[in-house]
Structure formats: structure tokens, C-alpha cells
Short mmCIF file of C-alpha atoms in Angstrom, two decimals:
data_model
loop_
_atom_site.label_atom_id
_atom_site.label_comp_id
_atom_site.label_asym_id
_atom_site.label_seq_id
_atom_site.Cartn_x
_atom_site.Cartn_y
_atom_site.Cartn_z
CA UNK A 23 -74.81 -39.73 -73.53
CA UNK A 24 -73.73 -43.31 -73.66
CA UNK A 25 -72.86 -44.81 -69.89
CA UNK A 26 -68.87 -45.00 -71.46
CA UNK A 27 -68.72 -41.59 -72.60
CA UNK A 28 -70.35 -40.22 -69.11
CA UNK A 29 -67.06 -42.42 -67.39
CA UNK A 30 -64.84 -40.52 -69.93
CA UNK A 31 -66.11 -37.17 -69.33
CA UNK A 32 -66.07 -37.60 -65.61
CA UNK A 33 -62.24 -38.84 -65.85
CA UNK A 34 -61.50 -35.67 -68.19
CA UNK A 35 -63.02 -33.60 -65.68
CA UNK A 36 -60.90 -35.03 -62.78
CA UNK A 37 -57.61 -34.27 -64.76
CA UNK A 38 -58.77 -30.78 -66.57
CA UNK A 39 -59.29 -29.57 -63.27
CA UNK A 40 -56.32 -30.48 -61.48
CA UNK A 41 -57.56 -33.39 -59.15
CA UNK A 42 -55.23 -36.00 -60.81
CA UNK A 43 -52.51 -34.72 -62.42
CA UNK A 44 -49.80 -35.70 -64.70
CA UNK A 45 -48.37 -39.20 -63.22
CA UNK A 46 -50.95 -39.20 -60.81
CA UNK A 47 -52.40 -43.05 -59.22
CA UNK A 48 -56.31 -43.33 -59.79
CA UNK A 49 -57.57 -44.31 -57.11
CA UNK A 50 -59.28 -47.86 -56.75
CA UNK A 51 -61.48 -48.81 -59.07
CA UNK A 52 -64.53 -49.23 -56.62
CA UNK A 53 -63.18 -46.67 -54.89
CA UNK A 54 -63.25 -43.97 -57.57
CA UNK A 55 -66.44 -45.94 -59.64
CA UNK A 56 -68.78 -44.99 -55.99
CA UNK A 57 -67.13 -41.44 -56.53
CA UNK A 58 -67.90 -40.55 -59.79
CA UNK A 59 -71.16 -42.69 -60.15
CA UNK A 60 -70.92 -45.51 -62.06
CA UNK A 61 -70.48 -48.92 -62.77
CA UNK A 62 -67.41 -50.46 -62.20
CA UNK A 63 -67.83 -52.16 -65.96
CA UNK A 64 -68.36 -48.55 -67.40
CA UNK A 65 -65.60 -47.15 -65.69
CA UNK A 66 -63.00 -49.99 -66.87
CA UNK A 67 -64.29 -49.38 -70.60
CA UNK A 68 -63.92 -45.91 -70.05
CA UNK A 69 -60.16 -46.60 -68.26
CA UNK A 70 -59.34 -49.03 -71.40
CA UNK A 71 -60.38 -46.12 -73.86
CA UNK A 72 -58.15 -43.41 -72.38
CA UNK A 73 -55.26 -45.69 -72.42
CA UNK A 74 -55.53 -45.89 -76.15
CA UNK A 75 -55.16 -42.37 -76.66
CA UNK A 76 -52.27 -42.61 -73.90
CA UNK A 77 -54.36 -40.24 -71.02
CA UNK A 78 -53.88 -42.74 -68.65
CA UNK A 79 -51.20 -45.92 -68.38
CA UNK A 80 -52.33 -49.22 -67.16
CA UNK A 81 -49.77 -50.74 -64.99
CA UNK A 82 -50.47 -54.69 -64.56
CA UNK A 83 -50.18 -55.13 -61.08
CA UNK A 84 -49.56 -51.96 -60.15
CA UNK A 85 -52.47 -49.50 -60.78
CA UNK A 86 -53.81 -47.18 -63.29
CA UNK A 87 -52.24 -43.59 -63.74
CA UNK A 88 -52.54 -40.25 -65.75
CA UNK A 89 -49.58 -40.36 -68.41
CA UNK A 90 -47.16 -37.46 -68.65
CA UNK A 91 -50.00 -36.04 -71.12
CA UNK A 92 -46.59 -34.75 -73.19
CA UNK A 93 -47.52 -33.63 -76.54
CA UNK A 94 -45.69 -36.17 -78.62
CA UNK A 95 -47.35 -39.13 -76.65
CA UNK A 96 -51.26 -37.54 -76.52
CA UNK A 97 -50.17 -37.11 -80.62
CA UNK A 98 -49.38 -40.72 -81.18
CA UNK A 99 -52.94 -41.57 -81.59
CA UNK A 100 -53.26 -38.70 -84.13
CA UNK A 101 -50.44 -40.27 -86.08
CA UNK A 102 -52.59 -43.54 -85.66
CA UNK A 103 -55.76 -42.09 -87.45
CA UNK A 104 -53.51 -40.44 -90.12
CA UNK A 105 -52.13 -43.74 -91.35
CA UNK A 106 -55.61 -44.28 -92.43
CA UNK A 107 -56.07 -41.31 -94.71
CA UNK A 108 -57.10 -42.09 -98.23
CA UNK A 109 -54.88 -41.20 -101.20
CA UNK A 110 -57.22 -38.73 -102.44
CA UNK A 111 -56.70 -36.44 -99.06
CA UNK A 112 -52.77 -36.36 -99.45
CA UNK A 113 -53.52 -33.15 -100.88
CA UNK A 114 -55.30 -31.92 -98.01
CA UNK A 115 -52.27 -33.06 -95.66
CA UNK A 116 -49.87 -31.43 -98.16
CA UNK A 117 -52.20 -27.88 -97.71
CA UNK A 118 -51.85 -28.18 -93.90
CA UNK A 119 -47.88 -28.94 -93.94
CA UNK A 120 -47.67 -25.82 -95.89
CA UNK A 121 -48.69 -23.83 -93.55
CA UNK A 122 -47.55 -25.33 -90.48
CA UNK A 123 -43.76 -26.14 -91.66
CA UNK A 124 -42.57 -22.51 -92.59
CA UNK A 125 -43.92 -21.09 -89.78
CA UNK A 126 -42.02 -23.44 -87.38
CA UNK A 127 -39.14 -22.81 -89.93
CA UNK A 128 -39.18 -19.30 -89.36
CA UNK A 129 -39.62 -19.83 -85.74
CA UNK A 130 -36.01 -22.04 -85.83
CA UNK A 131 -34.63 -19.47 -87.44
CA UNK A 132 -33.84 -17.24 -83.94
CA UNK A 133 -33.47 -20.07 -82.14
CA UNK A 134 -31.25 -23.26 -83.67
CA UNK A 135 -27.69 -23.31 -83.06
CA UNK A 136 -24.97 -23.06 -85.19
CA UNK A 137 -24.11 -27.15 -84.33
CA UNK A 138 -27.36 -27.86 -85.43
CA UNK A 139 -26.62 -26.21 -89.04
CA UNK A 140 -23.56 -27.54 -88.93
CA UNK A 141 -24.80 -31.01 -88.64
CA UNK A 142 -27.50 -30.17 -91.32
CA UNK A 143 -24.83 -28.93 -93.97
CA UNK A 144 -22.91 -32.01 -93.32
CA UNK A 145 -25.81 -34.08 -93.55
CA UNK A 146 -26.55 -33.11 -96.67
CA UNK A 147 -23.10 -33.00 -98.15
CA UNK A 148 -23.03 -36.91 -97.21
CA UNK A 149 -26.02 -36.92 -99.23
CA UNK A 150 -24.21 -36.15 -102.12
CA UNK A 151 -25.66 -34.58 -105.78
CA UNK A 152 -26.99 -37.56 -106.78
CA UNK A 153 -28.38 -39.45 -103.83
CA UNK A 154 -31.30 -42.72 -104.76
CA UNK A 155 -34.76 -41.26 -104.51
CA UNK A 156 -35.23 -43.01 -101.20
CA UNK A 157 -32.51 -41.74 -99.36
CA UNK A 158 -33.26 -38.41 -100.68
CA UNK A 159 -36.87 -38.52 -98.72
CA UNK A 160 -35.27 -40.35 -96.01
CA UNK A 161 -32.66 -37.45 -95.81
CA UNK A 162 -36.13 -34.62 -96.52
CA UNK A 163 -37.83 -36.44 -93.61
CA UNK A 164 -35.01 -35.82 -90.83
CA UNK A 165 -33.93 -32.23 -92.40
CA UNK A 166 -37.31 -31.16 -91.39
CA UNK A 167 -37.86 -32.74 -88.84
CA UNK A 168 -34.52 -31.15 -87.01
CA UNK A 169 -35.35 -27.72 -87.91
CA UNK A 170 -39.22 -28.13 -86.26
CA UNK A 171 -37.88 -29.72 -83.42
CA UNK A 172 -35.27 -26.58 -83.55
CA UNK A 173 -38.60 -24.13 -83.30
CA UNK A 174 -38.83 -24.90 -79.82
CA UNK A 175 -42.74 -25.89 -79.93
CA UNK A 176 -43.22 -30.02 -78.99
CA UNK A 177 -46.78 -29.46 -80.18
CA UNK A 178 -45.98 -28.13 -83.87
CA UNK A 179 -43.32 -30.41 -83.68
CA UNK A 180 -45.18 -33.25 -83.46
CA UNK A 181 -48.07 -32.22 -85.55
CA UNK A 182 -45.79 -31.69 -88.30
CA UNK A 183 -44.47 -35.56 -87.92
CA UNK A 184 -47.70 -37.34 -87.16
CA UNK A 185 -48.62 -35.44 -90.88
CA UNK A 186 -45.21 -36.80 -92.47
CA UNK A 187 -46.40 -40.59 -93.06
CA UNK A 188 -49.20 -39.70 -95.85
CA UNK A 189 -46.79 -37.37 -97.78
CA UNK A 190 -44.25 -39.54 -98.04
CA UNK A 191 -45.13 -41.20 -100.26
CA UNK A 192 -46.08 -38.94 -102.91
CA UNK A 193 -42.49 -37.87 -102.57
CA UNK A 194 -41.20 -40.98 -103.53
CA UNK A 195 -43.67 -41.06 -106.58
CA UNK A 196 -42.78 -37.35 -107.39
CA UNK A 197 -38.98 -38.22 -106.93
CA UNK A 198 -39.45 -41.57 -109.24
CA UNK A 199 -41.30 -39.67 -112.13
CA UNK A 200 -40.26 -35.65 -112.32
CA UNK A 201 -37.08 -35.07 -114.48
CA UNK A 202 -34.86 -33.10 -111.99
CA UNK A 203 -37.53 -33.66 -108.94
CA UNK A 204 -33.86 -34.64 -106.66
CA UNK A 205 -31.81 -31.87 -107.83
CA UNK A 206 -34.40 -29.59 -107.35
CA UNK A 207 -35.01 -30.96 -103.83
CA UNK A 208 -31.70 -30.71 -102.90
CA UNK A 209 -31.23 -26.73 -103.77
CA UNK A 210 -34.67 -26.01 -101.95
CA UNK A 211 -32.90 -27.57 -98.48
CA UNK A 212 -29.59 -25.65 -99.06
CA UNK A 213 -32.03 -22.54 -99.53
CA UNK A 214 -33.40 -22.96 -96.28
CA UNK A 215 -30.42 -24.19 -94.79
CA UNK A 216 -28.49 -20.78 -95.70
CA UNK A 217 -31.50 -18.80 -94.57
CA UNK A 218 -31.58 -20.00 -91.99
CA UNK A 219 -27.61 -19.56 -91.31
CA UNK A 220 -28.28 -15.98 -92.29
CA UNK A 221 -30.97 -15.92 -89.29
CA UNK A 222 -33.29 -14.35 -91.91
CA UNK A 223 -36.44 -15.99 -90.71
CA UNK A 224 -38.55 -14.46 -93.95
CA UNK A 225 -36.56 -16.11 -96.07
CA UNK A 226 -36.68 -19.61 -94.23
CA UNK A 227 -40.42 -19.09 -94.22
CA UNK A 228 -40.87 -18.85 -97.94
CA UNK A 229 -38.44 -21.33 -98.84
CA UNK A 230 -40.21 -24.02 -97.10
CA UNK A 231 -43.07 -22.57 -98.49
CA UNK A 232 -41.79 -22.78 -102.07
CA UNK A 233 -40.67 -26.35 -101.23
CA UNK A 234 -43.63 -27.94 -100.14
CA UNK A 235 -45.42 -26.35 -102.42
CA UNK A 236 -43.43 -27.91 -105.01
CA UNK A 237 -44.58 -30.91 -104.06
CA UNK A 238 -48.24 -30.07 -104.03
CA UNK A 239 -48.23 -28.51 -107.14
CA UNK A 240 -46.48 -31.37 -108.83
CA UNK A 241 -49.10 -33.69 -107.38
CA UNK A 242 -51.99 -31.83 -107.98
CA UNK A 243 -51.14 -31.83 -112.09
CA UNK A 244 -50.85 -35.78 -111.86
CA UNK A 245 -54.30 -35.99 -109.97
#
């Protein structure tokens, strides 16, 4: 194992286990390099490597400590790495969306209050029946991402929107070339949205199955 990845293992270890926890100071860098066993030089890469993937926070002056480790921030770097995906793999993304969206749409379905579907019906009757193509996907982006964040589970949550960026785009294409790509669109979300008013989680599910699959399908003919 390379001298770096030995410092990053040892770090894991220290915060897996409990001995630094969330928000925790490190301790000294000599200090905790004569603890663990190495090199002061290995430990800093090892430090600077952590802080890219947001396990720890590197405070100028101040010290070096263990982030909050929330979901959403350790997820950032995923969302990082996907921004990088090749246009051949948006399929692959769409696959994965498919199953992880109606699931947490089902899972909103016990649990998102009638303000929130109130807000969601409004949103999209500001939308209107013949919104441009990009504030349709602007609108499909923050429709979904309401009724994840409405499931209840930060993970899925932000799984779901560190996979948004490479479909995005091949809704815009879909929405620029299929005849009645936005109408369609638009009855899928009121689908959902009345399933979900109905608090018939079943239905939710398979209308946000239906819809993303509408997209996938469409894509994978143009392929």
C-alpha cells in the first residue's frame, strides 16, 4: 500500500471508530503523524486528500477537523465525478434514476404535506401548458427534487441530485426534438402529483416509473 493511502486508512480508522468524530480538531500534525506512524509529508497528502472528498475541513490558521460527514456534503464529490460521465453512459444514469426516484416517490407519498403539494400544483400551474423547453426541465428538475427531499432520506436525496446533471441534458434534446415531448411531460407530473395527493404510494411509484422511463426509452431509439 502506497505511504498516502496507509495515512488515509489510518485517518478512516480514527473516525470509523469513534476516536474523532463529526467536528472533531485533529490533533497536531506531529503530534498525531508520531501517533499513527508516519511522516509528517504523508500525513499532510493524506490530510489534503480527505479534504477533497470533504472528510475533513482545513481551517487556515485554525486547525484541521472532521466535517459534519452529512450526506449531501460526503456526496458533493460524487456529483464531481458524475460531471465527467461520457454521453454514451447517460443511459446507464437514466437505468439507475429509474429505480431510485419512484421508490423515494413512493416513500413521499406517507410523508409530504399537503403545503408541499400545494406549492407543487401551483408551481406547475405557473408553468403554464405551453412552457419553453428549458423552463420545462428547469421546472422537472425542482418537482423532483421536492418530492425526494419530501421522502425523508438525505442519502437518496442526494444520490438522486448528484445523478440529475448527466440527464439533463438529454431532456433538453428529447424536449427540442419529440412532437408532444412537453405536453406529455407535463401530464406525467400532474399524475404523480395527484397520486401522490391521493397518498396512494403505488401509484406515485409507477408514475415516476413511467416518466423516467419515457425518457430512456425515447433516448435509447435515437442512440
Amino acid at each position: 500500500m502506497a505511504v498516502t493511502d496507509e495515512a488515509i486508512e489510518k485517518i478512516k480508522g480514527m473516525i470509523v471508530s469513534g476516536a474523532l468524530r463529526p467536528g472533531d480538531r485533529l490533533p497536531k500534525e506531529s503530534e498525531l503523524a508520531t501517533e499513527l506512524g508516519l511522516s509528517r509529508n504523508s500525513l499532510r497528502e493524506a490530510v489534503r486528500a480527505l479534504a477533497l472528498i470533504r472528510i475533513l475541513d482545513v481551517r487556515q490558521g485554525d486547525g484541521t477537523y472532521v466535517t459534519s460527514l452529512d450526506p449531501q456534503l460526503l456526496l458533493e464529490a460524487m456529483s464531481f465525478v458524475v460531471d465527467f460521465h461520457r454521453d454514451d453512459t447517460v443511459l446507464e444514469f437514466l437505468a439507475v434514476r429509474r429505480i431510485l426516484e419512484p421508490a423515494a416517490t413512493a416513500m413521499a407519498g406517507t410523508r409530504i404535506p399537503e403545503s408541499e403539494l400545494d406549492a407543487l400544483e401551483a408551481g406547475l400551474d405557473a408553468l403554464g401548458e405551453d412552457p419553453s423547453v428549458e423552463e420545462l426541465v428547469a421546472a422537472d428538475l425542482e418537482f423532483h427534487r421536492r418530492i425526494v427531499t419530501a421522502s425523508g432520506n438525505s442519502v437518496l436525496c442526494s444520490l438522486l441530485d448528484g445523478l440529475s446533471g448527466p440527464t439533463t441534458r438529454a431532456r433538453v434534446w428529447r424536449g427540442l426534438t419529440q412532437e408532444h415531448a412537453v405536453s406529455r411531460t407535463l401530464h406525467e407530473h400532474r399524475q404523480i402529483l395527484g397520486a401522490l395527493r391521493a397518498r396512494d404510494t403505488e401509484a406515485a411509484r409507477s408514475w415516476a416509473t413511467v416518466h423516467i422511463a419515457s425518457v430512456e426509452q425515447w433516448l435509447r431509439s435515437t442512440l
